[in-house]
mmCIF file of C-alpha atoms in Angstrom:
data_model
loop_
_atom_site.group_PDB
_atom_site.id
_atom_site.type_symbol
_atom_site.label_atom_id
_atom_site.label_comp_id
_atom_site.label_asym_id
_atom_site.label_seq_id
_atom_site.Cartn_x
_atom_site.Cartn_y
_atom_site.Cartn_z
ATOM 1 C CA UNK A 1 56.650 87.636 46.573
ATOM 2 C CA UNK A 2 57.638 91.010 45.085
ATOM 3 C CA UNK A 3 58.406 92.413 48.548
ATOM 4 C CA UNK A 4 60.508 89.354 49.303
ATOM 5 C CA UNK A 5 62.523 89.816 46.103
ATOM 6 C CA UNK A 6 63.070 93.506 46.853
ATOM 7 C CA UNK A 7 64.213 92.718 50.387
ATOM 8 C CA UNK A 8 66.636 90.048 49.117
ATOM 9 C CA UNK A 9 68.031 92.519 46.628
ATOM 10 C CA UNK A 10 68.426 95.079 49.421
ATOM 11 C CA UNK A 11 70.376 92.592 51.530
ATOM 12 C CA UNK A 12 72.556 91.654 48.583
ATOM 13 C CA UNK A 13 73.314 95.325 47.907
ATOM 14 C CA UNK A 14 74.376 95.939 51.483
ATOM 15 C CA UNK A 15 76.396 92.731 51.522
ATOM 16 C CA UNK A 16 78.249 93.799 48.384
ATOM 17 C CA UNK A 17 79.556 96.827 50.279
ATOM 18 C CA UNK A 18 80.859 94.516 53.008
ATOM 19 C CA UNK A 19 82.819 92.162 50.764
ATOM 20 C CA UNK A 20 86.020 94.180 50.872
ATOM 21 C CA UNK A 21 86.116 94.043 54.661
ATOM 22 C CA UNK A 22 88.634 91.308 55.456
ATOM 23 C CA UNK A 23 90.662 90.702 58.584
ATOM 24 C CA UNK A 24 94.195 89.334 58.422
ATOM 25 C CA UNK A 25 93.575 86.433 60.791
ATOM 26 C CA UNK A 26 97.211 85.395 61.078
ATOM 27 C CA UNK A 27 98.249 88.873 62.139
ATOM 28 C CA UNK A 28 95.308 89.230 64.513
ATOM 29 C CA UNK A 29 96.061 85.916 66.224
ATOM 30 C CA UNK A 30 99.612 87.099 66.880
ATOM 31 C CA UNK A 31 98.334 90.201 68.658
ATOM 32 C CA UNK A 32 95.893 88.056 70.637
ATOM 33 C CA UNK A 33 98.791 85.863 71.724
ATOM 34 C CA UNK A 34 100.582 88.959 73.011
ATOM 35 C CA UNK A 35 97.514 90.029 74.966
ATOM 36 C CA UNK A 36 97.009 86.581 76.457
ATOM 37 C CA UNK A 37 100.643 86.632 77.549
ATOM 38 C CA UNK A 38 99.992 89.894 79.384
ATOM 39 C CA UNK A 39 96.921 88.456 81.084
ATOM 40 C CA UNK A 40 98.652 85.274 82.177
ATOM 41 C CA UNK A 41 101.388 87.267 83.906
ATOM 42 C CA UNK A 42 98.796 89.342 85.763
ATOM 43 C CA UNK A 43 96.762 86.286 86.747
ATOM 44 C CA UNK A 44 99.873 84.778 88.308
ATOM 45 C CA UNK A 45 100.239 87.828 90.565
ATOM 46 C CA UNK A 46 96.647 87.850 91.832
ATOM 47 C CA UNK A 47 95.760 86.114 95.068
ATOM 48 C CA UNK A 48 93.278 83.266 94.700
ATOM 49 C CA UNK A 49 91.458 84.597 97.758
ATOM 50 C CA UNK A 50 91.242 83.181 101.268
ATOM 51 C CA UNK A 51 89.474 80.062 100.001
ATOM 52 C CA UNK A 52 91.588 79.715 96.868
ATOM 53 C CA UNK A 53 88.441 80.005 94.797
ATOM 54 C CA UNK A 54 89.254 82.886 92.436
ATOM 55 C CA UNK A 55 90.288 80.903 89.404
ATOM 56 C CA UNK A 56 89.433 82.587 86.084
ATOM 57 C CA UNK A 57 89.718 86.149 84.700
ATOM 58 C CA UNK A 58 86.409 87.789 83.786
ATOM 59 C CA UNK A 59 86.600 91.579 83.322
ATOM 60 C CA UNK A 60 88.109 94.818 84.575
ATOM 61 C CA UNK A 61 86.827 96.697 87.623
ATOM 62 C CA UNK A 62 88.299 100.163 88.044
ATOM 63 C CA UNK A 63 91.081 99.135 85.696
ATOM 64 C CA UNK A 64 91.992 96.038 87.710
ATOM 65 C CA UNK A 65 91.604 92.444 86.574
ATOM 66 C CA UNK A 66 88.637 90.743 88.229
ATOM 67 C CA UNK A 67 88.923 87.015 88.906
ATOM 68 C CA UNK A 68 85.858 84.837 89.548
ATOM 69 C CA UNK A 69 84.945 81.559 91.229
ATOM 70 C CA UNK A 70 84.634 78.333 89.286
ATOM 71 C CA UNK A 71 80.846 78.531 89.638
ATOM 72 C CA UNK A 72 80.664 81.878 87.832
ATOM 73 C CA UNK A 73 78.790 81.518 84.541
ATOM 74 C CA UNK A 74 81.782 82.922 82.645
ATOM 75 C CA UNK A 75 84.391 80.568 84.122
ATOM 76 C CA UNK A 76 84.737 78.432 80.988
ATOM 77 C CA UNK A 77 85.557 81.171 78.517
ATOM 78 C CA UNK A 78 89.217 81.758 79.325
ATOM 79 C CA UNK A 79 90.206 78.077 79.132
ATOM 80 C CA UNK A 80 88.110 77.882 75.965
ATOM 81 C CA UNK A 81 90.065 80.773 74.482
ATOM 82 C CA UNK A 82 93.319 78.975 75.293
ATOM 83 C CA UNK A 83 92.032 75.858 73.555
ATOM 84 C CA UNK A 84 91.242 77.955 70.473
ATOM 85 C CA UNK A 85 94.792 79.314 70.465
ATOM 86 C CA UNK A 86 96.121 75.761 70.655
ATOM 87 C CA UNK A 87 93.738 74.789 67.855
ATOM 88 C CA UNK A 88 95.025 77.548 65.612
ATOM 89 C CA UNK A 89 98.738 77.594 66.436
ATOM 90 C CA UNK A 90 99.448 73.991 67.405
ATOM 91 C CA UNK A 91 101.621 75.416 70.188
ATOM 92 C CA UNK A 92 101.630 72.808 72.961
ATOM 93 C CA UNK A 93 102.121 75.492 75.622
ATOM 94 C CA UNK A 94 98.544 76.610 75.042
ATOM 95 C CA UNK A 95 97.388 73.041 75.459
ATOM 96 C CA UNK A 96 99.125 72.869 78.829
ATOM 97 C CA UNK A 97 97.666 76.194 79.916
ATOM 98 C CA UNK A 98 94.175 75.209 78.802
ATOM 99 C CA UNK A 99 94.453 71.972 80.763
ATOM 100 C CA UNK A 100 95.574 73.945 83.813
ATOM 101 C CA UNK A 101 92.627 76.343 83.686
ATOM 102 C CA UNK A 102 90.216 73.511 82.875
ATOM 103 C CA UNK A 103 91.278 71.773 86.046
ATOM 104 C CA UNK A 104 90.263 74.785 88.086
ATOM 105 C CA UNK A 105 86.607 74.416 87.101
ATOM 106 C CA UNK A 106 86.381 70.643 86.755
ATOM 107 C CA UNK A 107 84.196 70.235 89.847
ATOM 108 C CA UNK A 108 81.405 72.226 88.194
ATOM 109 C CA UNK A 109 80.440 69.132 86.203
ATOM 110 C CA UNK A 110 78.424 68.136 89.268
ATOM 111 C CA UNK A 111 76.663 71.487 89.719
ATOM 112 C CA UNK A 112 72.889 71.219 89.601
ATOM 113 C CA UNK A 113 72.175 74.771 90.717
ATOM 114 C CA UNK A 114 73.024 76.463 87.408
ATOM 115 C CA UNK A 115 71.798 76.328 83.824
ATOM 116 C CA UNK A 116 75.112 77.680 82.566
ATOM 117 C CA UNK A 117 76.993 74.382 82.392
ATOM 118 C CA UNK A 118 77.133 74.671 78.628
ATOM 119 C CA UNK A 119 79.068 77.910 78.890
ATOM 120 C CA UNK A 120 81.189 76.647 81.766
ATOM 121 C CA UNK A 121 81.931 73.070 80.704
ATOM 122 C CA UNK A 122 81.366 72.868 76.957
ATOM 123 C CA UNK A 123 83.448 75.932 76.052
ATOM 124 C CA UNK A 124 86.314 74.547 78.131
ATOM 125 C CA UNK A 125 86.137 70.752 78.236
ATOM 126 C CA UNK A 126 84.163 70.499 75.001
ATOM 127 C CA UNK A 127 86.921 72.209 73.070
ATOM 128 C CA UNK A 128 89.486 70.223 75.012
ATOM 129 C CA UNK A 129 87.858 66.927 74.094
ATOM 130 C CA UNK A 130 87.512 67.956 70.451
ATOM 131 C CA UNK A 131 91.249 68.633 70.260
ATOM 132 C CA UNK A 132 92.639 65.826 72.440
ATOM 133 C CA UNK A 133 90.064 63.002 72.584
ATOM 134 C CA UNK A 134 90.891 62.789 76.285
ATOM 135 C CA UNK A 135 88.467 60.223 77.716
ATOM 136 C CA UNK A 136 88.503 62.026 81.059
ATOM 137 C CA UNK A 137 87.140 65.098 79.313
ATOM 138 C CA UNK A 138 84.468 62.960 77.679
ATOM 139 C CA UNK A 139 83.327 61.752 81.093
ATOM 140 C CA UNK A 140 83.189 65.323 82.390
ATOM 141 C CA UNK A 141 81.024 66.418 79.467
ATOM 142 C CA UNK A 142 78.584 63.563 80.045
ATOM 143 C CA UNK A 143 78.389 64.225 83.780
ATOM 144 C CA UNK A 144 77.777 67.926 83.145
ATOM 145 C CA UNK A 145 74.939 67.016 80.773
ATOM 146 C CA UNK A 146 73.453 64.798 83.473
ATOM 147 C CA UNK A 147 73.647 67.660 85.958
ATOM 148 C CA UNK A 148 72.066 70.108 83.521
ATOM 149 C CA UNK A 149 69.267 67.659 82.735
ATOM 150 C CA UNK A 150 68.112 67.717 86.354
ATOM 151 C CA UNK A 151 66.925 71.277 85.768
ATOM 152 C CA UNK A 152 64.460 70.217 83.059
ATOM 153 C CA UNK A 153 60.746 70.251 83.866
ATOM 154 C CA UNK A 154 58.715 68.196 81.361
ATOM 155 C CA UNK A 155 55.531 70.075 82.281
ATOM 156 C CA UNK A 156 57.161 73.349 81.213
ATOM 157 C CA UNK A 157 59.220 71.733 78.460
ATOM 158 C CA UNK A 158 62.294 73.777 79.308
ATOM 159 C CA UNK A 159 65.371 73.924 81.522
ATOM 160 C CA UNK A 160 65.056 76.271 84.476
ATOM 161 C CA UNK A 161 67.482 79.172 84.329
ATOM 162 C CA UNK A 162 67.740 81.109 87.582
ATOM 163 C CA UNK A 163 67.080 80.008 91.149
ATOM 164 C CA UNK A 164 67.335 83.511 92.595
ATOM 165 C CA UNK A 165 64.624 86.136 93.117
ATOM 166 C CA UNK A 166 61.874 83.654 93.956
ATOM 167 C CA UNK A 167 59.671 86.651 94.755
ATOM 168 C CA UNK A 168 59.872 87.798 91.130
ATOM 169 C CA UNK A 169 59.195 84.553 89.244
ATOM 170 C CA UNK A 170 58.439 80.877 89.673
ATOM 171 C CA UNK A 171 60.278 79.155 86.829
ATOM 172 C CA UNK A 172 62.340 81.635 84.778
ATOM 173 C CA UNK A 173 63.792 80.628 81.418
ATOM 174 C CA UNK A 174 66.167 83.076 79.725
ATOM 175 C CA UNK A 175 67.116 83.297 76.056
ATOM 176 C CA UNK A 176 70.773 82.761 77.020
ATOM 177 C CA UNK A 177 69.841 79.193 77.935
ATOM 178 C CA UNK A 178 69.689 78.301 74.237
ATOM 179 C CA UNK A 179 73.483 78.302 74.290
ATOM 180 C CA UNK A 180 73.626 75.494 76.844
ATOM 181 C CA UNK A 181 71.798 73.063 74.560
ATOM 182 C CA UNK A 182 75.056 72.364 72.715
ATOM 183 C CA UNK A 183 76.265 70.381 75.727
ATOM 184 C CA UNK A 184 73.136 68.213 75.675
ATOM 185 C CA UNK A 185 73.261 67.553 71.942
ATOM 186 C CA UNK A 186 76.909 66.596 72.250
ATOM 187 C CA UNK A 187 76.168 64.252 75.165
ATOM 188 C CA UNK A 188 73.820 62.245 72.961
ATOM 189 C CA UNK A 189 76.536 61.994 70.308
ATOM 190 C CA UNK A 190 79.005 60.774 72.915
ATOM 191 C CA UNK A 191 76.734 58.259 74.644
ATOM 192 C CA UNK A 192 73.965 57.305 72.256
ATOM 193 C CA UNK A 193 71.499 58.251 75.005
ATOM 194 C CA UNK A 194 68.743 60.195 73.243
ATOM 195 C CA UNK A 195 67.336 61.686 76.446
ATOM 196 C CA UNK A 196 69.747 64.620 76.270
ATOM 197 C CA UNK A 197 68.802 65.305 72.652
ATOM 198 C CA UNK A 198 65.098 65.193 73.483
ATOM 199 C CA UNK A 199 65.479 67.664 76.341
ATOM 200 C CA UNK A 200 67.397 70.054 74.096
ATOM 201 C CA UNK A 201 64.734 69.846 71.380
ATOM 202 C CA UNK A 202 61.888 70.383 73.834
ATOM 203 C CA UNK A 203 63.653 73.396 75.306
ATOM 204 C CA UNK A 204 64.290 74.869 71.854
ATOM 205 C CA UNK A 205 60.644 74.344 70.850
ATOM 206 C CA UNK A 206 59.264 75.867 74.039
ATOM 207 C CA UNK A 207 61.560 78.874 73.672
ATOM 208 C CA UNK A 208 60.562 79.248 70.032
ATOM 209 C CA UNK A 209 56.894 79.254 71.019
ATOM 210 C CA UNK A 210 57.058 81.736 73.884
ATOM 211 C CA UNK A 211 60.172 83.922 73.729
ATOM 212 C CA UNK A 212 59.745 85.649 70.379
ATOM 213 C CA UNK A 213 57.672 88.589 69.241
ATOM 214 C CA UNK A 214 56.131 88.867 65.757
ATOM 215 C CA UNK A 215 59.227 90.714 64.501
ATOM 216 C CA UNK A 216 61.409 87.812 65.787
ATOM 217 C CA UNK A 217 63.019 89.863 68.514
ATOM 218 C CA UNK A 218 63.222 88.085 71.845
ATOM 219 C CA UNK A 219 62.219 88.683 75.418
ATOM 220 C CA UNK A 220 65.015 88.017 77.868
ATOM 221 C CA UNK A 221 63.009 86.081 80.484
ATOM 222 C CA UNK A 222 59.823 84.027 80.233
ATOM 223 C CA UNK A 223 58.458 82.879 83.574
ATOM 224 C CA UNK A 224 56.363 79.700 83.748
ATOM 225 C CA UNK A 225 54.087 78.039 86.239
ATOM 226 C CA UNK A 226 56.030 74.837 86.933
ATOM 227 C CA UNK A 227 52.843 72.946 87.834
ATOM 228 C CA UNK A 228 51.081 73.389 84.498
ATOM 229 C CA UNK A 229 53.601 75.018 82.127
ATOM 230 C CA UNK A 230 51.550 78.161 81.548
ATOM 231 C CA UNK A 231 53.351 81.450 80.957
ATOM 232 C CA UNK A 232 53.207 83.822 83.925
ATOM 233 C CA UNK A 233 55.014 86.801 82.423
ATOM 234 C CA UNK A 234 57.524 87.937 79.839
ATOM 235 C CA UNK A 235 60.215 90.467 80.744
ATOM 236 C CA UNK A 236 63.591 91.764 79.623
ATOM 237 C CA UNK A 237 65.592 91.935 82.829
ATOM 238 C CA UNK A 238 68.915 93.033 81.342
ATOM 239 C CA UNK A 239 67.485 95.284 78.661
ATOM 240 C CA UNK A 240 66.020 98.780 78.595
ATOM 241 C CA UNK A 241 62.395 97.689 79.059
ATOM 242 C CA UNK A 242 60.285 94.561 78.973
ATOM 243 C CA UNK A 243 59.353 95.145 75.337
ATOM 244 C CA UNK A 244 62.802 96.214 74.166
ATOM 245 C CA UNK A 245 65.320 94.123 72.250
ATOM 246 C CA UNK A 246 68.390 93.571 74.429
ATOM 247 C CA UNK A 247 71.276 93.240 71.968
ATOM 248 C CA UNK A 248 73.133 90.314 73.504
ATOM 249 C CA UNK A 249 69.863 88.442 73.929
ATOM 250 C CA UNK A 250 69.231 88.659 70.198
ATOM 251 C CA UNK A 251 72.737 87.329 69.577
ATOM 252 C CA UNK A 252 72.187 84.388 71.942
ATOM 253 C CA UNK A 253 69.008 83.499 70.084
ATOM 254 C CA UNK A 254 70.709 83.670 66.679
ATOM 255 C CA UNK A 255 73.602 81.495 67.790
ATOM 256 C CA UNK A 256 71.326 79.106 69.702
ATOM 257 C CA UNK A 257 68.988 78.273 66.824
ATOM 258 C CA UNK A 258 71.895 78.001 64.424
ATOM 259 C CA UNK A 259 73.520 75.344 66.615
ATOM 260 C CA UNK A 260 70.150 73.603 67.002
ATOM 261 C CA UNK A 261 69.979 73.286 63.225
ATOM 262 C CA UNK A 262 73.510 71.896 63.190
ATOM 263 C CA UNK A 263 72.517 68.996 65.414
ATOM 264 C CA UNK A 264 68.949 68.355 64.210
ATOM 265 C CA UNK A 265 68.713 69.618 60.603
ATOM 266 C CA UNK A 266 65.216 70.769 61.506
ATOM 267 C CA UNK A 267 64.333 73.471 58.933
ATOM 268 C CA UNK A 268 62.204 75.256 61.537
ATOM 269 C CA UNK A 269 65.348 76.095 63.475
ATOM 270 C CA UNK A 270 67.122 77.323 60.359
ATOM 271 C CA UNK A 271 64.176 79.545 59.518
ATOM 272 C CA UNK A 272 64.193 80.963 63.041
ATOM 273 C CA UNK A 273 67.912 81.696 62.912
ATOM 274 C CA UNK A 274 67.459 83.494 59.601
ATOM 275 C CA UNK A 275 64.519 85.485 60.986
ATOM 276 C CA UNK A 276 66.588 86.620 63.986
ATOM 277 C CA UNK A 277 69.464 87.506 61.671
ATOM 278 C CA UNK A 278 67.084 89.643 59.603
ATOM 279 C CA UNK A 279 65.923 91.462 62.742
ATOM 280 C CA UNK A 280 69.515 92.185 63.768
ATOM 281 C CA UNK A 281 70.922 93.145 60.388
ATOM 282 C CA UNK A 282 68.047 95.322 59.171
ATOM 283 C CA UNK A 283 67.095 96.908 62.477
ATOM 284 C CA UNK A 284 66.616 100.664 61.993
ATOM 285 C CA UNK A 285 68.757 101.264 65.088
ATOM 286 C CA UNK A 286 71.562 98.997 63.924
ATOM 287 C CA UNK A 287 74.854 100.843 63.695
ATOM 288 C CA UNK A 288 76.825 101.479 60.531
ATOM 289 C CA UNK A 289 79.669 99.278 61.790
ATOM 290 C CA UNK A 290 77.265 96.518 62.942
ATOM 291 C CA UNK A 291 78.505 96.675 66.548
ATOM 292 C CA UNK A 292 75.167 97.327 68.248
ATOM 293 C CA UNK A 293 74.149 99.543 71.082
ATOM 294 C CA UNK A 294 73.479 97.515 74.230
ATOM 295 C CA UNK A 295 69.738 97.541 73.472
ATOM 296 C CA UNK A 296 68.130 98.199 70.094
ATOM 297 C CA UNK A 297 65.487 100.340 71.807
ATOM 298 C CA UNK A 298 67.710 102.201 74.259
ATOM 299 C CA UNK A 299 66.755 105.838 74.911
ATOM 300 C CA UNK A 300 69.053 108.503 73.423
ATOM 301 C CA UNK A 301 70.433 105.603 71.473
ATOM 302 C CA UNK A 302 73.169 107.487 69.654
ATOM 303 C CA UNK A 303 74.776 108.104 73.047
ATOM 304 C CA UNK A 304 74.123 104.611 74.435
ATOM 305 C CA UNK A 305 76.971 102.199 75.227
ATOM 306 C CA UNK A 306 77.881 99.635 72.593
ATOM 307 C CA UNK A 307 78.113 95.911 73.196
ATOM 308 C CA UNK A 308 81.088 94.373 71.428
ATOM 309 C CA UNK A 309 80.223 91.003 72.956
ATOM 310 C CA UNK A 310 76.878 90.960 71.108
ATOM 311 C CA UNK A 311 78.717 91.740 67.882
ATOM 312 C CA UNK A 312 81.292 88.969 68.404
ATOM 313 C CA UNK A 313 78.591 86.388 69.169
ATOM 314 C CA UNK A 314 76.615 87.510 66.120
ATOM 315 C CA UNK A 315 79.644 87.303 63.815
ATOM 316 C CA UNK A 316 80.475 83.782 64.924
ATOM 317 C CA UNK A 317 76.869 82.685 64.492
ATOM 318 C CA UNK A 318 76.610 84.268 61.041
ATOM 319 C CA UNK A 319 79.661 82.383 59.804
ATOM 320 C CA UNK A 320 78.024 79.100 60.744
ATOM 321 C CA UNK A 321 74.583 80.153 59.513
ATOM 322 C CA UNK A 322 76.127 80.988 56.158
ATOM 323 C CA UNK A 323 77.156 77.353 55.719
ATOM 324 C CA UNK A 324 73.524 76.191 56.025
ATOM 325 C CA UNK A 325 71.485 78.950 54.404
ATOM 326 C CA UNK A 326 70.799 79.403 50.720
ATOM 327 C CA UNK A 327 71.137 83.134 51.283
ATOM 328 C CA UNK A 328 74.629 84.269 50.370
ATOM 329 C CA UNK A 329 75.067 87.372 52.477
ATOM 330 C CA UNK A 330 75.744 86.103 56.010
ATOM 331 C CA UNK A 331 79.460 85.607 55.456
ATOM 332 C CA UNK A 332 79.828 89.181 54.222
ATOM 333 C CA UNK A 333 78.039 90.571 57.253
ATOM 334 C CA UNK A 334 80.229 88.504 59.558
ATOM 335 C CA UNK A 335 83.327 89.799 57.776
ATOM 336 C CA UNK A 336 82.109 93.369 58.266
ATOM 337 C CA UNK A 337 81.546 92.830 61.998
ATOM 338 C CA UNK A 338 84.984 91.271 62.425
ATOM 339 C CA UNK A 339 86.573 94.133 60.548
ATOM 340 C CA UNK A 340 84.802 96.694 62.740
ATOM 341 C CA UNK A 341 85.787 94.931 65.946
ATOM 342 C CA UNK A 342 89.383 94.575 64.839
ATOM 343 C CA UNK A 343 89.808 98.163 63.683
ATOM 344 C CA UNK A 344 87.921 100.046 66.355
ATOM 345 C CA UNK A 345 87.271 97.858 69.397
ATOM 346 C CA UNK A 346 90.618 96.181 70.006
ATOM 347 C CA UNK A 347 92.632 96.911 73.096
ATOM 348 C CA UNK A 348 96.090 98.381 72.446
ATOM 349 C CA UNK A 349 98.694 95.664 72.896
ATOM 350 C CA UNK A 350 99.878 95.438 76.477
ATOM 351 C CA UNK A 351 96.934 97.336 77.940
ATOM 352 C CA UNK A 352 93.660 96.479 79.705
ATOM 353 C CA UNK A 353 95.149 93.522 81.576
ATOM 354 C CA UNK A 354 95.473 91.581 78.353
ATOM 355 C CA UNK A 355 91.823 91.591 77.300
ATOM 356 C CA UNK A 356 91.279 91.635 73.552
ATOM 357 C CA UNK A 357 88.077 93.597 72.922
ATOM 358 C CA UNK A 358 86.905 96.817 74.538
ATOM 359 C CA UNK A 359 83.413 98.317 74.849
ATOM 360 C CA UNK A 360 81.167 95.488 75.982
ATOM 361 C CA UNK A 361 78.131 95.913 78.208
ATOM 362 C CA UNK A 362 77.246 93.247 80.740
ATOM 363 C CA UNK A 363 74.180 94.345 82.747
ATOM 364 C CA UNK A 364 73.436 98.033 82.317
ATOM 365 C CA UNK A 365 70.220 98.186 84.398
ATOM 366 C CA UNK A 366 72.195 96.792 87.349
ATOM 367 C CA UNK A 367 74.996 99.292 86.589
ATOM 368 C CA UNK A 368 77.350 96.342 86.164
ATOM 369 C CA UNK A 369 80.131 95.917 83.580
ATOM 370 C CA UNK A 370 79.367 98.926 81.396
ATOM 371 C CA UNK A 371 81.826 99.741 78.600
ATOM 372 C CA UNK A 372 84.444 97.237 79.720
ATOM 373 C CA UNK A 373 86.271 94.220 78.299
ATOM 374 C CA UNK A 374 84.621 90.879 79.148
ATOM 375 C CA UNK A 375 85.959 87.359 78.655
ATOM 376 C CA UNK A 376 83.030 86.053 76.602
ATOM 377 C CA UNK A 377 83.471 88.868 74.080
ATOM 378 C CA UNK A 378 87.065 87.727 73.605
ATOM 379 C CA UNK A 379 86.062 84.061 73.358
ATOM 380 C CA UNK A 380 83.487 84.566 70.604
ATOM 381 C CA UNK A 381 85.704 87.052 68.786
ATOM 382 C CA UNK A 382 88.461 84.444 68.555
ATOM 383 C CA UNK A 383 85.922 81.780 67.590
ATOM 384 C CA UNK A 384 84.669 84.043 64.807
ATOM 385 C CA UNK A 385 88.227 84.620 63.591
ATOM 386 C CA UNK A 386 88.842 80.879 63.415
ATOM 387 C CA UNK A 387 85.574 80.279 61.588
ATOM 388 C CA UNK A 388 86.442 83.029 59.154
ATOM 389 C CA UNK A 389 89.839 81.474 58.449
ATOM 390 C CA UNK A 390 88.428 77.988 57.908
ATOM 391 C CA UNK A 391 85.813 79.271 55.465
ATOM 392 C CA UNK A 392 88.423 81.028 53.415
#
C-alpha cells in the first residue's frame, strides 16, 4: 500500500508540471484547415492510376504525396479527418468533401480479407453517421461489421489479423486489432444484435490473456493454432525485437481497452487501460516531451526515430481514459503530449504536401515510412484536439 501511495504521489507531481501545457485549439484548427487545403489541391493533381484505384492520401515518399487503394488499411483516416473538421467548424464544405472521400472506399464494407475494417469504415462512415444520421451510412457500418465478423474463430476466441506470410504463422492476431472492435460494439448498438458485441468481448479477453507481459507491455503478434486455440508463438514484427515494446503497439492497446470500457463498463478493461498507461508514462526510456521513440527498447535509443503517431494515439486515449478513471493525471499528460506535438512536430504551413504532423515511424524493420508524416498520426492528433476542447 505504501509503494502504491508513493507511486501515486510521483504521478501527481509529474502531472503538476504538465498542467501549464495548453494548446490553443481554435488557432491550431485554423492551421490544420490551411494544411488540408494544400493537400486537397495536390490530391486533385495526382493521377488515380490506370485502374482509378488510388483514392486516399497516406504519406510522403521522397517528398511526394503517396496515394493508396481503397483496400489499404489507412484509407479511412483522411475522410475521418474531414469529418472531424466538419464537426468542429460546422463548415458544410468539409461535409461535402468527407462524403466525396467516403464514397471512394464504400465498397470496402464487403471486404472479408482484412481485419482493418474498423480503421477503414468506422473512422470514415462511423464519424459520418454520427454527424449526419445518414441511414445509408448506418447500413454500411452494419455490413462492415458483418464482414469483419467472418474473420472470427470461436476456437481461438479472436479475429484473425493477417492472411499473408502463411509460412510464418497459422492464425496471427495483432494488438492493432483492438482498434477494430469499436465497429463491432457500434453495430450492436445500431441493430440490437448482440453477436457483434460478444465477438468484440471475446477478442478483447483473448488478447488480454495472451498479448501482455507482466509489466503490461504488449507483444505485437500472437499466433494461434486455429484448430484448438493454443498459442504457437509471440513476436513483435514491427518492433526492435520479439521481447521489445513497440511504441505504437502500446498506444493501440491503451486506446483499445479504453474504448472497450466505454462500451462494456467492465472494470477489468479499465484496469488494463490504466496499467498500459502506467507502462507508457513511467517507462524509463520515455522521452521528456512524451513523444516516444519508435520502440521503448530500441538500441542507441537516444538516436532512434520518434513516432509522433504513437504520441497522438496515446493523447487521444488518455483524454477518454481520464473521464473514466479516478486518477486525476491523465488529462494533464494528454495536454503535455498535445503541447509537444504542436510546438515541435508540426509541419510548417504550406509544406509537406499538407500533412499536419512530422516524425512518425511506420515499419522500421521493413525500412518503410521512417521519419515521415502519416495520415493516421494526423487523424488522432485532430481527434485529441477535439477531445481536449470538449473537456475544457
